[in-house]
Coordinates of C-alpha atoms and ligand atoms in Angstrom, one line a residue:
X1184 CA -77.7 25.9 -113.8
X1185 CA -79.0 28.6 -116.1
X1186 CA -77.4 29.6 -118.8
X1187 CA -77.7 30.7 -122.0
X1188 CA -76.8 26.9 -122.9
X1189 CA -78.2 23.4 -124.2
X1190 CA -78.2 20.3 -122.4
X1191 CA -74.9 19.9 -124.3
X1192 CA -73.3 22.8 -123.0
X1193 CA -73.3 24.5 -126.6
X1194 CA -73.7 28.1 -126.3
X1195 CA -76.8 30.2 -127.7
X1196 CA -78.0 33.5 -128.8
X1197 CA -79.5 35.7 -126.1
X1198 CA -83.3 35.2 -125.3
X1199 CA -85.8 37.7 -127.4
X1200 CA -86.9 38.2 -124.2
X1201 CA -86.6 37.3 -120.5
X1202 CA -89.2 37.5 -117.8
X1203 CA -88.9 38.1 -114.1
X1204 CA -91.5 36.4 -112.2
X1205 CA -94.7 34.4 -112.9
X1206 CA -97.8 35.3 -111.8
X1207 CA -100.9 35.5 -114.0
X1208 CA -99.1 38.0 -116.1
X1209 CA -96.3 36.8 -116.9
X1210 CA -97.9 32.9 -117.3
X1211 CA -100.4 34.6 -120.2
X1212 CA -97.4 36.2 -121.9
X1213 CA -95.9 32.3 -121.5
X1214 CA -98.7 30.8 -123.3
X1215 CA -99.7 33.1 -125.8
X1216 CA -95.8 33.0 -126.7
X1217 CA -96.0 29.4 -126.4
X1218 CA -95.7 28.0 -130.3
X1219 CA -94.4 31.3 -131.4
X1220 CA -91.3 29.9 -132.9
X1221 CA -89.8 33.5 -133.9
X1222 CA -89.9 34.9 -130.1
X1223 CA -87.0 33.1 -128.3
X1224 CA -88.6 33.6 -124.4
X1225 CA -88.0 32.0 -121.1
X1226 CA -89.4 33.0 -117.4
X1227 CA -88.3 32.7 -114.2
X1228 CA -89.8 32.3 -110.9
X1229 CA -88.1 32.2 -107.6
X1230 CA -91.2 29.9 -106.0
X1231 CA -90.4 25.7 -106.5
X1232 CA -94.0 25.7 -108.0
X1233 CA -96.7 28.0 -109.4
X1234 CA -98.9 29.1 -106.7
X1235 CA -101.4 31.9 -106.7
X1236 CA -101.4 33.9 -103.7
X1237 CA -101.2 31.1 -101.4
X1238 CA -101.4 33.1 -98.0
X1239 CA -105.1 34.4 -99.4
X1240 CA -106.3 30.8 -99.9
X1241 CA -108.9 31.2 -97.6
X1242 CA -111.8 28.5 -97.2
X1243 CA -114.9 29.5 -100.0
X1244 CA -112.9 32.8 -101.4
X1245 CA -114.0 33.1 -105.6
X1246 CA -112.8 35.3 -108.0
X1247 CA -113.9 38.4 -109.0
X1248 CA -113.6 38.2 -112.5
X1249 CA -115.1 36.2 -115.2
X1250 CA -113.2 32.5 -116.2
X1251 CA -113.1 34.1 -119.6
X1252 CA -110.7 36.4 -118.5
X1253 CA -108.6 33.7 -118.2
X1254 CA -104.9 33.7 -119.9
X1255 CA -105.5 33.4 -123.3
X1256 CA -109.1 33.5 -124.2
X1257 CA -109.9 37.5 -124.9
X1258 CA -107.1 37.4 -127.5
X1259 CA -106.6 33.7 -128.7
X1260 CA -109.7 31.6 -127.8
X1261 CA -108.5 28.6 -129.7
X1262 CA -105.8 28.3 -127.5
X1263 CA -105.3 24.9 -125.7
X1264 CA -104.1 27.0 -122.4
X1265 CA -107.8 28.2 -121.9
X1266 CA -110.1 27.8 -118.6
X1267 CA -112.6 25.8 -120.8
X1268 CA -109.5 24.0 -121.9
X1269 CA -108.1 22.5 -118.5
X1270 CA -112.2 21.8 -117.6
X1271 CA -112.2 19.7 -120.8
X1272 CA -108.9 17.9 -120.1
X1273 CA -110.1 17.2 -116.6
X1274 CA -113.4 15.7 -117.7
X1275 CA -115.5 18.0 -115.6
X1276 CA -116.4 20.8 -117.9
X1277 CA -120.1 19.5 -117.5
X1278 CA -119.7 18.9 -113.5
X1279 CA -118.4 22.6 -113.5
X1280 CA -121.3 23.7 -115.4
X1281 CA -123.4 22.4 -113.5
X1282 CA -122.6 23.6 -109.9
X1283 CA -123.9 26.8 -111.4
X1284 CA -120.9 29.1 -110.0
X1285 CA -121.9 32.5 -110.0
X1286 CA -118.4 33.1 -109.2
X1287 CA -115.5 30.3 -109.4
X1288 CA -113.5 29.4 -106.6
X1289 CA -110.2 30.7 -106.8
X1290 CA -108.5 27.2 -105.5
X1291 CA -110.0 26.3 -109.1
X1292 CA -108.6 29.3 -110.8
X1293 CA -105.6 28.5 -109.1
X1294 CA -105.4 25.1 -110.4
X1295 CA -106.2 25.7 -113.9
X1296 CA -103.2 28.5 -113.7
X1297 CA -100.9 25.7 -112.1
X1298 CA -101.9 23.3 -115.0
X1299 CA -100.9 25.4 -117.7
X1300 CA -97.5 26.2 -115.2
X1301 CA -97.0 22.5 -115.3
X1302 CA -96.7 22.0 -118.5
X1303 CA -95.4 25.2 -120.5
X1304 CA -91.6 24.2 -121.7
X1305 CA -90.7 28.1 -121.2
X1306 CA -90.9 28.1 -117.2
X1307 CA -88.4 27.8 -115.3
X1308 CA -89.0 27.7 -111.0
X1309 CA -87.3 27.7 -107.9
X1310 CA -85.2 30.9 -110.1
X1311 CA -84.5 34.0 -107.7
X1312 CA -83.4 36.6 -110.5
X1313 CA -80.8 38.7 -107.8
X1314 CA -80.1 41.2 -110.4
X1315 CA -79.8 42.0 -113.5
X1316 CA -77.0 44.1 -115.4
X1317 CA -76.8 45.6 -118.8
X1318 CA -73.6 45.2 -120.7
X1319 CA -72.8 45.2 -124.6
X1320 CA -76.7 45.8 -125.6
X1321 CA -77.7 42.9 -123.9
X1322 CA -79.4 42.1 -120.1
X1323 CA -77.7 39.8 -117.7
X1324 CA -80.4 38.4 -115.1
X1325 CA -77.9 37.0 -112.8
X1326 CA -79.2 33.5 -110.8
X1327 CA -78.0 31.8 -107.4
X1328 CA -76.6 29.4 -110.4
X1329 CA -75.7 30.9 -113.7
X1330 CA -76.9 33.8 -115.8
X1331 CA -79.0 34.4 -118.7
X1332 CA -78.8 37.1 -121.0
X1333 CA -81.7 39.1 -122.8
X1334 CA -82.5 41.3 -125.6
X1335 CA -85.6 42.7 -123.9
X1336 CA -87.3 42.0 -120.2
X1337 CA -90.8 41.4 -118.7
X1338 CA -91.4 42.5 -115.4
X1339 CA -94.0 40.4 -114.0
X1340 CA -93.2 40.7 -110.3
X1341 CA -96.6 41.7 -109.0
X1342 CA -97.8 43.8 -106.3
X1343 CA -95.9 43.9 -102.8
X1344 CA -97.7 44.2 -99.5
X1345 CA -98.3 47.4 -97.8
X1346 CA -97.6 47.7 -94.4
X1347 CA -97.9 51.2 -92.8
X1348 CA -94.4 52.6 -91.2
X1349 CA -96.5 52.7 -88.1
X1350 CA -97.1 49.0 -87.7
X1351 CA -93.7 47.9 -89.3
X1352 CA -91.4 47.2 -85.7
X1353 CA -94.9 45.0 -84.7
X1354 CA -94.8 42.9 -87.4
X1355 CA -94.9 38.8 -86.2
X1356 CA -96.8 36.4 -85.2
X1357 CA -99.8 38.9 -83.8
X1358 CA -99.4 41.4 -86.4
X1359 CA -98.9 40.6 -90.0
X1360 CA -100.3 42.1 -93.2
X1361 CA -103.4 39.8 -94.5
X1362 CA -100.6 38.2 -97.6
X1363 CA -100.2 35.8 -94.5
X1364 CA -103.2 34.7 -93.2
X1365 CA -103.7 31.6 -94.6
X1366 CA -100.7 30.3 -92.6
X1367 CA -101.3 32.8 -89.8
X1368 CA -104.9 33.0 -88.5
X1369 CA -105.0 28.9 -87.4
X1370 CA -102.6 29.1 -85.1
X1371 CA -103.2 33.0 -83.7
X1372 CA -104.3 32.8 -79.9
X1373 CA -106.5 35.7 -79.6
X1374 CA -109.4 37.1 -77.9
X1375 CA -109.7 40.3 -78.9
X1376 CA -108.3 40.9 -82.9
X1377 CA -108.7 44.2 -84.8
X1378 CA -108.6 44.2 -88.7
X1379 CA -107.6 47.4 -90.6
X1380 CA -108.8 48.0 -94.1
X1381 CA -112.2 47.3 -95.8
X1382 CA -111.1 46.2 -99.1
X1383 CA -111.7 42.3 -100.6
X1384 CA -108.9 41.1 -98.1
X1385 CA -110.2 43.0 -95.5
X1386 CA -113.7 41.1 -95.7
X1387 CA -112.2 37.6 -96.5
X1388 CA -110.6 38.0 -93.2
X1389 CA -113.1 39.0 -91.2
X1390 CA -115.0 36.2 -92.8
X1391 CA -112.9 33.6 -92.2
X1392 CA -112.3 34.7 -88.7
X1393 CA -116.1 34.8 -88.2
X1394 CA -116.5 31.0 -89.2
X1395 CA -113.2 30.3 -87.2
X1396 CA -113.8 27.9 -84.0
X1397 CA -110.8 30.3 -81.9
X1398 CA -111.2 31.6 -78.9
X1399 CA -111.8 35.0 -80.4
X1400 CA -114.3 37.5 -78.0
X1401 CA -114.2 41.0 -79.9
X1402 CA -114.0 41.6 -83.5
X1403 CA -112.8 45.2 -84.4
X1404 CA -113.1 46.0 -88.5
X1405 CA -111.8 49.6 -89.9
X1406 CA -112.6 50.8 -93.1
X1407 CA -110.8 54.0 -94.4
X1408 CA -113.7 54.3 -96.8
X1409 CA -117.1 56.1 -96.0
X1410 CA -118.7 52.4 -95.6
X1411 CA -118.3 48.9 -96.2
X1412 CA -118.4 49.5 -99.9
X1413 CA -119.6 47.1 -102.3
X1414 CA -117.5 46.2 -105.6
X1415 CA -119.5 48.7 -108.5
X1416 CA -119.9 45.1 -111.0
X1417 CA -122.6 46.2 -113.3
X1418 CA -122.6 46.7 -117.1
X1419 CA -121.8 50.5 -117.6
X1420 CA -119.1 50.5 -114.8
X1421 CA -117.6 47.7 -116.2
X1422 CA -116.8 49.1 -119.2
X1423 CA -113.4 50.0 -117.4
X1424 CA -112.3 46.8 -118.1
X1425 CA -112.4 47.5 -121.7
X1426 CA -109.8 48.2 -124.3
X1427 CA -111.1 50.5 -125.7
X1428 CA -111.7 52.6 -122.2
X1429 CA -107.7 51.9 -122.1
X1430 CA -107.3 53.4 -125.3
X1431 CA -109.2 56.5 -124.1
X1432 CA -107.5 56.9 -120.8
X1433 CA -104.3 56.8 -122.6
X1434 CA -105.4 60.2 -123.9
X1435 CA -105.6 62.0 -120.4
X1436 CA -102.4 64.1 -118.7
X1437 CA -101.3 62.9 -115.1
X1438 CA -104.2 64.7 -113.6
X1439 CA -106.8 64.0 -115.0
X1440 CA -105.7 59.9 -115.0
X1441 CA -105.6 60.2 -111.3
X1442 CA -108.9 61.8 -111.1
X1443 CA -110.5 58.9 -113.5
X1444 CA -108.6 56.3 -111.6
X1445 CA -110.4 57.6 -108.2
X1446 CA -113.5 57.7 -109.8
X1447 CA -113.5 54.2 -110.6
X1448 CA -111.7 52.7 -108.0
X1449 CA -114.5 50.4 -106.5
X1450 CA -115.0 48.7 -110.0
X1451 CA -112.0 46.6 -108.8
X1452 CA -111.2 47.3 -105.4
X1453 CA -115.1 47.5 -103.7
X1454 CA -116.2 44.1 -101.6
X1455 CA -117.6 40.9 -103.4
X1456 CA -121.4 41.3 -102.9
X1457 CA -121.3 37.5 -101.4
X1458 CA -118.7 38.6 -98.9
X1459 CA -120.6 41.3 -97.8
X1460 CA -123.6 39.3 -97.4
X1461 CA -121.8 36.3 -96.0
X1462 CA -120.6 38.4 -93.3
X1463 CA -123.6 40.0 -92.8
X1464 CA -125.4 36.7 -92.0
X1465 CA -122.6 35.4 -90.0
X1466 CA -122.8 38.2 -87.6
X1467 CA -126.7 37.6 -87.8
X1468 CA -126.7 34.6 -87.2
X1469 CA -123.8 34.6 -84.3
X1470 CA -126.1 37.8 -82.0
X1471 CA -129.5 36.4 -82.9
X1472 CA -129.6 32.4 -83.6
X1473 CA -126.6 30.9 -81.9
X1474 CA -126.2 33.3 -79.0
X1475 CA -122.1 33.5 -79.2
X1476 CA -120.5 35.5 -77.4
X1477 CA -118.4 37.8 -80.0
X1478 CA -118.8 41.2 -79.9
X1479 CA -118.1 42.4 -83.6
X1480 CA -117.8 45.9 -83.9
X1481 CA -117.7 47.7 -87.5
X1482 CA -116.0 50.9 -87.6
X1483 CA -116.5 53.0 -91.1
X1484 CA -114.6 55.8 -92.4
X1485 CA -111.5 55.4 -89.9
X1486 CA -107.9 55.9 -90.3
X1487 CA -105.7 54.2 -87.9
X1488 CA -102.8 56.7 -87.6
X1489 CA -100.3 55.0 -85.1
X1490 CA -100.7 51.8 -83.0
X1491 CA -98.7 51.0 -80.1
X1492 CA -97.4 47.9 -77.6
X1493 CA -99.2 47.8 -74.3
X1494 CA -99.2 45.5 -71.5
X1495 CA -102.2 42.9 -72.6
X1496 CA -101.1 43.5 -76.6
X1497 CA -101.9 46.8 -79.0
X1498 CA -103.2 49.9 -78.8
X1499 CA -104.7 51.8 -82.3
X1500 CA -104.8 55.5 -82.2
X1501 CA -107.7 56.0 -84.7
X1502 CA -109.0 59.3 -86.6
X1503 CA -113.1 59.5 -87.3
X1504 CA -113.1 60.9 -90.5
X1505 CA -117.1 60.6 -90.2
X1506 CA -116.9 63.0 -87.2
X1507 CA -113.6 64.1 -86.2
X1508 CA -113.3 62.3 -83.3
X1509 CA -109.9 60.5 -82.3
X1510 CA -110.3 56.6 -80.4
X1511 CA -108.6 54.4 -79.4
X1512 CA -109.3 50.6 -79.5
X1513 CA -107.3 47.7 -78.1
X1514 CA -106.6 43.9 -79.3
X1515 CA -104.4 41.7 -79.0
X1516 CA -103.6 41.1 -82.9
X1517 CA -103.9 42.8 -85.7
X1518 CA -104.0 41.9 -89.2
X1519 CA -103.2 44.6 -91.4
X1520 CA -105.3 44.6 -95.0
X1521 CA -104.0 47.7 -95.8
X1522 CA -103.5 47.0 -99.3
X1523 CA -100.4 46.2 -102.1
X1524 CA -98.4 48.4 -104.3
X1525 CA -96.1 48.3 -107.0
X1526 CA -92.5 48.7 -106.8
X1527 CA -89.9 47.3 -108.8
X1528 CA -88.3 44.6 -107.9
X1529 CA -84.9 44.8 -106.0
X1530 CA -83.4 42.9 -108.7
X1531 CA -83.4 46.0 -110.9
X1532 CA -81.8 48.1 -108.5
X1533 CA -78.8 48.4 -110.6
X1534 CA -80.7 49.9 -113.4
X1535 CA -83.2 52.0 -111.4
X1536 CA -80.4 55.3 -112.2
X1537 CA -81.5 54.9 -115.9
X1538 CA -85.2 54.7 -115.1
X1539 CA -87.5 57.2 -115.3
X1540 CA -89.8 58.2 -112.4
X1541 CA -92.7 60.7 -112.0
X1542 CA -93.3 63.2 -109.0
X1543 CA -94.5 60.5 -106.9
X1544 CA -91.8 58.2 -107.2
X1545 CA -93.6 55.4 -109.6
X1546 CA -91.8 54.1 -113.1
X1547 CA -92.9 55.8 -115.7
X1548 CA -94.4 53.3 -118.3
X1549 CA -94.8 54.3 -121.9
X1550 CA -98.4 53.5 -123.8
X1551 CA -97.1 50.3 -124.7
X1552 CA -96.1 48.9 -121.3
X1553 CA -92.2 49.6 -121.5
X1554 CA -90.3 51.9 -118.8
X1555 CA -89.1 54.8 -120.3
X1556 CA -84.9 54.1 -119.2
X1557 CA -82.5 55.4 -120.8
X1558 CA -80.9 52.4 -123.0
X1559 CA -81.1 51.9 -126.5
X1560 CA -84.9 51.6 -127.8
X1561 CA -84.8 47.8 -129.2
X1562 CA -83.8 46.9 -125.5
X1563 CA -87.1 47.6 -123.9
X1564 CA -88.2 46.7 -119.9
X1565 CA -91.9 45.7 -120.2
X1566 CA -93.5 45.6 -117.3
X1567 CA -97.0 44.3 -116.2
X1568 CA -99.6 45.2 -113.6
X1569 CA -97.4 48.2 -113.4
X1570 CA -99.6 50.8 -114.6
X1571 CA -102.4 51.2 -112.9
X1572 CA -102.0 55.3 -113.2
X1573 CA -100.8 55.3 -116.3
X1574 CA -103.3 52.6 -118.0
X1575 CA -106.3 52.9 -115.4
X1576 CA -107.5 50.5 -112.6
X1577 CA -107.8 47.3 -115.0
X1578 CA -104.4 47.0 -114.9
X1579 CA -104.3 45.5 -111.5
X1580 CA -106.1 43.3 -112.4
X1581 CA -107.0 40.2 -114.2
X1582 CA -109.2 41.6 -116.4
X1583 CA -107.2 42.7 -119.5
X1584 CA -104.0 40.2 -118.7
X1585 CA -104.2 38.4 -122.2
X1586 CA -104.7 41.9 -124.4
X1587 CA -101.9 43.3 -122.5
X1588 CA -100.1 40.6 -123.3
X1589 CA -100.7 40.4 -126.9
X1590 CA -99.4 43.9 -126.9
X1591 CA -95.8 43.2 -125.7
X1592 CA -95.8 40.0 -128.3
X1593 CA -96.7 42.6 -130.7
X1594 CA -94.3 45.2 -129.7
X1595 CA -91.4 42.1 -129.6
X1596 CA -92.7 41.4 -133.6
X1597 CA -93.2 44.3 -134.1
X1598 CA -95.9 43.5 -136.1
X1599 CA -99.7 43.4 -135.0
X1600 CA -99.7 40.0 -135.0
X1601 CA -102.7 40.2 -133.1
X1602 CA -105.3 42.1 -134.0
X1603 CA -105.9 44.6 -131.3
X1604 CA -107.6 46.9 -132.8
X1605 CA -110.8 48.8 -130.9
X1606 CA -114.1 48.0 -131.0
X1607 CA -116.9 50.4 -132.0
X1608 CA -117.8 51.4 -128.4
X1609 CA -120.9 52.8 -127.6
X1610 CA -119.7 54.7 -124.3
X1611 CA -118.2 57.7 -125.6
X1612 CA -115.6 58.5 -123.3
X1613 CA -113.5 61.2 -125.3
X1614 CA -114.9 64.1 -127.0
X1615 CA -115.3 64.2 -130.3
X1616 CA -112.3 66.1 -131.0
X1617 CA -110.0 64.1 -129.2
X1618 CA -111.0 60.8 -130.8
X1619 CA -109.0 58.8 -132.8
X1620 CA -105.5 60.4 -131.4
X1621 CA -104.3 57.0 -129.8
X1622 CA -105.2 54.8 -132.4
X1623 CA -101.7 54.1 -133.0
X1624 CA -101.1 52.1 -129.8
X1625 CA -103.3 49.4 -131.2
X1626 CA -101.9 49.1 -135.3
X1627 CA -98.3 50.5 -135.6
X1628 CA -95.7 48.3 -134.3
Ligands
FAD1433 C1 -105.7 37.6 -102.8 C2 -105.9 38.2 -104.2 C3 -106.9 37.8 -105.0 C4 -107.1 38.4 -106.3 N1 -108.1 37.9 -107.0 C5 -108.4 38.6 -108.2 C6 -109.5 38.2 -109.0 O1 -110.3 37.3 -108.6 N2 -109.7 38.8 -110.2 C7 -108.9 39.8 -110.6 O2 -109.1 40.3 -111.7 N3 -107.8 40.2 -109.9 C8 -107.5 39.6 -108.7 N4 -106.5 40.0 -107.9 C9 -105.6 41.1 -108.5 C10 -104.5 40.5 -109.4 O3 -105.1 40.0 -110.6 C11 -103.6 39.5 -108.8 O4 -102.8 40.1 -107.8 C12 -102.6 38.8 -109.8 O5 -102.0 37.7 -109.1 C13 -101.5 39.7 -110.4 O6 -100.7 38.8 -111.1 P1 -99.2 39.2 -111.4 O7 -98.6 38.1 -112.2 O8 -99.0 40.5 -111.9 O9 -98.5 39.2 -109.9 P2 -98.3 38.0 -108.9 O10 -99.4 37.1 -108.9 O11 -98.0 38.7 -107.6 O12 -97.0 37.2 -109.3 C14 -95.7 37.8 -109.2 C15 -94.7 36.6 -109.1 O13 -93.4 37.1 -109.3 C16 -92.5 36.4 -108.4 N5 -91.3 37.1 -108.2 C17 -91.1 38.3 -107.6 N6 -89.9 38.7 -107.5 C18 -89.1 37.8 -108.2 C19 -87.8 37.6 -108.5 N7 -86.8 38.5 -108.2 N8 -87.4 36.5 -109.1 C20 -88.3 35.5 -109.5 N9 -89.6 35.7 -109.2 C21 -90.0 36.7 -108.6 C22 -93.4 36.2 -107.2 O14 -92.9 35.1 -106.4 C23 -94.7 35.9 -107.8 O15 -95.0 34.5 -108.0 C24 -106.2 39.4 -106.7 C25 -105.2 39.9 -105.8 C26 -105.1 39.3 -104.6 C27 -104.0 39.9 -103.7
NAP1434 N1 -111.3 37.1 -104.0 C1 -110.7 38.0 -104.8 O1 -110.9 38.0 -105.9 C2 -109.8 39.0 -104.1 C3 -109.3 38.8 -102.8 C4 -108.4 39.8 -102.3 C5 -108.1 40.9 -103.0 N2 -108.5 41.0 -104.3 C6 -108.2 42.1 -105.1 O2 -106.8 42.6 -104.8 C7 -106.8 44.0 -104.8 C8 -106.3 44.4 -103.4 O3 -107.3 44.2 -102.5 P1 -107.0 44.6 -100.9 O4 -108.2 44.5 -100.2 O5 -105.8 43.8 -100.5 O6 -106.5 46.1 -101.0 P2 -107.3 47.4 -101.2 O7 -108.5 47.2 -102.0 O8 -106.3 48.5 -101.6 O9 -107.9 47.8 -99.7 C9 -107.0 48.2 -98.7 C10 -107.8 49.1 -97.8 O10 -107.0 49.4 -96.7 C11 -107.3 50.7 -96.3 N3 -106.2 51.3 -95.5 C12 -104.9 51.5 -95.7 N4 -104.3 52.0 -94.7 C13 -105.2 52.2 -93.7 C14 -105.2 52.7 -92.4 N5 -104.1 53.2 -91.9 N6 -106.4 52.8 -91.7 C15 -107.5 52.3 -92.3 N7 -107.6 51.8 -93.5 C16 -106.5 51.7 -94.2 C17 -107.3 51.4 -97.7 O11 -108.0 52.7 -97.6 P3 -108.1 53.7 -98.8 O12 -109.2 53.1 -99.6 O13 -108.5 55.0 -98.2 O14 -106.8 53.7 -99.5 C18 -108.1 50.4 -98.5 O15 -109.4 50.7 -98.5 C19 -108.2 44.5 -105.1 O16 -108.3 44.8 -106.5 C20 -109.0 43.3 -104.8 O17 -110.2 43.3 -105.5 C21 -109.4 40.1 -104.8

């Protein structure tokens, strides 16, 4: 039962703060709260256990990101709920280092992040938050069994999958949005599949298909973009992943965020170089050295625009943007890795009429993380990976997890408790002018 109760029933104050769902977001708020007696915090997650996209635990996927971006290192590196830290208590921080990684298996990433889970008193699983209400300055996060109430919330519900409205009445067992496949592509009985969108789940699909002993004849891979286009991972471009390019985007107006945002899309959304070139050699080594009979087909800069049932399975209606051309293509699955977005979660419904939305429908999220809603301003809705508009593409994504969440715990001080201050960056990325105008975000809580 959840309540705002101990074990001996004796009633408390409300939680500082309350967060919805735990992901990586919401676990490195967890831990860099954790021994932060004057922050009163608990989190809920409506899994029975912490587990990192599990339907994307594909065999040999890694993570795009450095272990140092892990949930506490970038802001508190003497934390004991550190990557280096659960290799250490394992006894295999030497073993690790020496297999060399140049990128770490996310089933490790995943069980360092379900260590720390396992041990952090302010988790609490198997905790669907069905809504939450606010009455007499407080929240209410109503549970199947009890409530809690809040001074302030986290939203740290993730992305949700995005399935076209034209693939939506086909969705089962031979058409399901990649979010699945781990459970899905074993037992799929298909000759000819077709895979829709060339993004990092796009090519671990196709890869794992590719090493798959299945009875699958023809491959068929789309990719909306003008190629099959790498992940931009070098110095310079990385420099997105920065505070202090954070700070700077902070400065732009709607437009000109969207146009940034474009620009550097493929710093987090491109394809792993190893996937490409795992996938490369795979269909090498299937045409010229084992003589198997798949016939993989790569199809570049195409929009599927409407798919249909026909008698032996689908049909894909399918725009060339390369040429202009319309095709059509058949299988007899498809897997849809068309991408995830942010919404907020149903559970807010009842407050979404005090939230404020821009033009294209997304909450609007203040410098410092919080929706702008129209309650009083010590009651704040934080939200995480939420602002990828209004904070720029790192926020998606591991990355920045731990500054971002040293901000909220500094906002919920309000004090800078940690020192977030920018670095002296040597990319300019504001003119002269315009430079110090959001220093504020980082020092005045
Ligand atoms: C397959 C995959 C791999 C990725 N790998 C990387 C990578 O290597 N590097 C990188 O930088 N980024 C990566 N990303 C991007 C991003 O970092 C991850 O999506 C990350 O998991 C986001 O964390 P999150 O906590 O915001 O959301 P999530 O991990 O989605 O967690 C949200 C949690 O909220 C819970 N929840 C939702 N609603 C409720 C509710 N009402 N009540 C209770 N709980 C609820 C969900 O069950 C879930 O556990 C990856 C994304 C995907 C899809
Ligand atoms: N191993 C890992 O670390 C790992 C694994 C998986 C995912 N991720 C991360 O998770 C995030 C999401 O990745 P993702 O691959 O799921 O999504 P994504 O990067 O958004 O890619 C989805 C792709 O689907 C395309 N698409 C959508 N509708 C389409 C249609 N009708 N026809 C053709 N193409 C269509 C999109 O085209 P447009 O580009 O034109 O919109 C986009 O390129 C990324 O940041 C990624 O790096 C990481």
């Amino acid at each position: 039962m959840f309540a705002n109760n101990d074990r001996t029933g004796h009633a408390h104050d409300a939680l500082d703060v309350a967060g919805i769902g735990i992901g990586p977001s919401n676990l490195s708020l967890a831990s860099l709260l954790d021994g932060l007696s004057n922050v009163k915090a608990h989190f809920y997650e409506r899994q029975p256990v912490f587990n990192w996209h599990p339907g994307m635990m594909l065999p040999d996927v890694e993570l795009q990101s450095s272990y140092l971006k892990d949930l506490v290192t970038p802001v508190m590196p003497t934390s004991r709920w550190s990557f280096v830290s659960y290799l250490v208590a394992h006894k295999r921080l030497y073993a690790f280092l020496n297999a060399q990684y140049e990128a770490v298996p996310r089933r490790e990433f995943a069980h360092y992040l379900a260590w720390v889970a396992s041990q952090l008193k302010n988790l609490s699983f198997n905790a669907v938050v069905r809504d939450v209400s606010y009455e007499k300055n407080q929240f209410h996060l109503r549970f199947d069994n009890g409530s809690v109430a809040a001074n302030n919330l986290v939203l740290g519900t993730g992305t949700t999958p995005f399935v076209p409205a034209w693939a939506t009445p086909f969705l089962g067992d031979t058409c399901f949005h990649n979010s699945e496949a781990a459970y899905r592509l074993a037992p799929l009985k298909a000759a000819r599949i077709a895979v829709i969108g060339g993004g990092q789940s796009g090519g671990e699909v196709v890869e794992a298909l590719l090493n798959a002993k299945s009875e699958l004849k023809e491959l068929n891979w789309f990719s909306r973009r003008h190629n099959f286009e790498p992940i931009n991972d070098t110095a310079f471009s990385n420099q997105v992943f920065s505070p202090e390019y954070v700070y700077a985007y902070l400065n732009l107006n709607s437009d000109q965020k969207l146009e940034a945002l474009k620009a550097s899309v493929l710093t987090s959304d491109g394809l792993s170089i190893s996937t490409i070139n795992n996938i490369y050699r795979r269909l090498y080594s299937l045409r010229y050295l084992e003589n198997r009979d798949i016939d993989a087909k790569l199809s570049p800069n195409r929009d599927v625009i409407q798919m249909e049932a026909d008698k032996n399975g689908y049909r894909l209606i399918v725009r060339n943007r390369f040429d202009g051309g319309v095709e059509v293509f058949h299988a007899d699955a498809i897997i849809l890795a068309t991408g995830y977005q942010f919404k907020l979660p149903d559970a807010v419904a009842g407050l979404q009429d005090r939230i404020q939305f821009d033009r294209h429908n997304r909450p609007v999220l203040d410098d410092r993380y919080c929706l702008n809603w129209s309650g009083p301003k010590h009651n704040r809705i934080f939200a995480q990976n939420a602002g990828r508009y209004s904070h720029g593409i790192a926020d998606s994504q591991l990355s920045l997890m731990a500054w971002r969440s040293a901000h909220i715990i500094n906002s919920l001080l309000g004090q800078a408790h940690f020192d977030l201050e920018p670095h002296d960056s040597q990319v300019n990325w504001l003119s002269s002018g315009h430079a110090s105008l959001n220093q504020n975000v980082a020092v005045d809580y």
